[in-house]
Short mmCIF file of C-alpha atoms in Angstrom, two decimals:
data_model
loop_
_atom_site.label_atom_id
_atom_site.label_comp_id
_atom_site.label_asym_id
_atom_site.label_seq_id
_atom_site.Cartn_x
_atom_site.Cartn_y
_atom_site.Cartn_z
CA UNK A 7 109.07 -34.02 14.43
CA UNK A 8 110.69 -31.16 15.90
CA UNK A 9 114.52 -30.88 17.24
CA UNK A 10 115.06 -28.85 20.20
CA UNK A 11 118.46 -28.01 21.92
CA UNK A 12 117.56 -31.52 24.00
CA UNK A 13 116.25 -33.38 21.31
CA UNK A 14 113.93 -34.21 19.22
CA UNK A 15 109.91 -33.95 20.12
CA UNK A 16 107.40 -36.04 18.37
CA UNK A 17 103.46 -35.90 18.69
CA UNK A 18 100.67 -37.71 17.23
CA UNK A 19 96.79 -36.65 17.34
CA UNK A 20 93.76 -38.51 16.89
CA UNK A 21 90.63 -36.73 16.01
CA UNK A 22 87.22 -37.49 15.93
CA UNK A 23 84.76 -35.71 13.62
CA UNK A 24 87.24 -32.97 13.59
CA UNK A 25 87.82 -32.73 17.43
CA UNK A 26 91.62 -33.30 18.99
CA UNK A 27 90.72 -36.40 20.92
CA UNK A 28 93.96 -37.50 21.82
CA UNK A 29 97.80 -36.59 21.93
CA UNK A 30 100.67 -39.15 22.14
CA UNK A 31 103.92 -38.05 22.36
CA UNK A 32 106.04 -40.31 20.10
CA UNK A 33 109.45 -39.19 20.73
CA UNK A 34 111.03 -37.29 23.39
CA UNK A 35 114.33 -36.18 24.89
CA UNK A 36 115.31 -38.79 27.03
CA UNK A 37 119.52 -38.23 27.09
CA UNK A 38 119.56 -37.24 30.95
CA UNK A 39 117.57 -38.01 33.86
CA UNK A 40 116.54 -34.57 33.98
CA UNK A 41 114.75 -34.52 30.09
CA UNK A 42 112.76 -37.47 30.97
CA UNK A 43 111.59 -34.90 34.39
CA UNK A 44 111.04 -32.00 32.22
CA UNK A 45 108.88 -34.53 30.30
CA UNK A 46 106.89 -36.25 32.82
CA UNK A 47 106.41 -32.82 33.91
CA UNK A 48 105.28 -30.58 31.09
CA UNK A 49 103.71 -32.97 28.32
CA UNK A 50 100.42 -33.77 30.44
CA UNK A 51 100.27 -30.00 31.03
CA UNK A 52 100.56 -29.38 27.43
CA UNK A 53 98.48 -32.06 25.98
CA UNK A 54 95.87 -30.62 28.31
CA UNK A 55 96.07 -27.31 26.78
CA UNK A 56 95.93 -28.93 23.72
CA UNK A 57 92.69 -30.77 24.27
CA UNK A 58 91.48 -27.37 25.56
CA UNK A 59 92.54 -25.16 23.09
CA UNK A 60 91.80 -27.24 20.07
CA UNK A 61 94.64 -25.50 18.29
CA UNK A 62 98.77 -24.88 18.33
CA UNK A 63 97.67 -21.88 20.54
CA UNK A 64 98.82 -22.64 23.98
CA UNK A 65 101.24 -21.34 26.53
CA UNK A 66 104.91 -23.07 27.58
CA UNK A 67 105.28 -24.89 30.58
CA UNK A 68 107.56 -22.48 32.49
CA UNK A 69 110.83 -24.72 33.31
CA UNK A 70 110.42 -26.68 29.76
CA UNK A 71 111.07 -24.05 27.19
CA UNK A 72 112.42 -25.96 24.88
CA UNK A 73 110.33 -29.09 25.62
CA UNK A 74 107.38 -26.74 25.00
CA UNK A 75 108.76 -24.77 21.57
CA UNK A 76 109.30 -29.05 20.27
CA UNK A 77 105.82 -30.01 21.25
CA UNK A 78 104.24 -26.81 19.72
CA UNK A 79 106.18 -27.45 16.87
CA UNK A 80 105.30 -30.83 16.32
CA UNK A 81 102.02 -30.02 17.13
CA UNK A 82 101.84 -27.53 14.52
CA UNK A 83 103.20 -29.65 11.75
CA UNK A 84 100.43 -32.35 12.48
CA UNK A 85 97.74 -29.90 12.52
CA UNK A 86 99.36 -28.41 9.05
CA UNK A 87 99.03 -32.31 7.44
CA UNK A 88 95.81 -33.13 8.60
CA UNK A 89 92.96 -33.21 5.48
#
């Protein structure tokens, strides 16, 4: 999990045979209106990337800085503690 200055950003990946399959996002800012936007708008974007890239490697969603710095992060810490 990763705070941002909205709140906290959770992901979750599945892999198969070594390959990012799938990313859920677990948690999410949700506190205003506009973080559950900012949400609906960037995560797809960046779980694309993800599935793309294979890697934490992958640009912000301009608009969701923050959103995008939490997912990355989160991102990176499940990458870090898979075997």
């Amino acid at each position: 999990m990763a705070n941002t200055a909205y709140g906290p950003v959770q992901i979750q990946l599945i892999e198969r045979s070594g390959k990012i399959v799938k990313v859920a996002v677990l948690v999410q800012p949700t506190n205003t209106l506009h973080d559950v936007q900012i949400g609906e708008f960037a995560f797809p974007k960046l779980i694309s990337e993800t599935l793309a890239a294979q890697s934490s490697k992958i640009d912000a969603v301009s608009g969701a800085t923050y959103t995008s710095a939490g997912y990355v992060k989160s991102l990176q810490s499940a990458l870090d503690k898979r075997s």
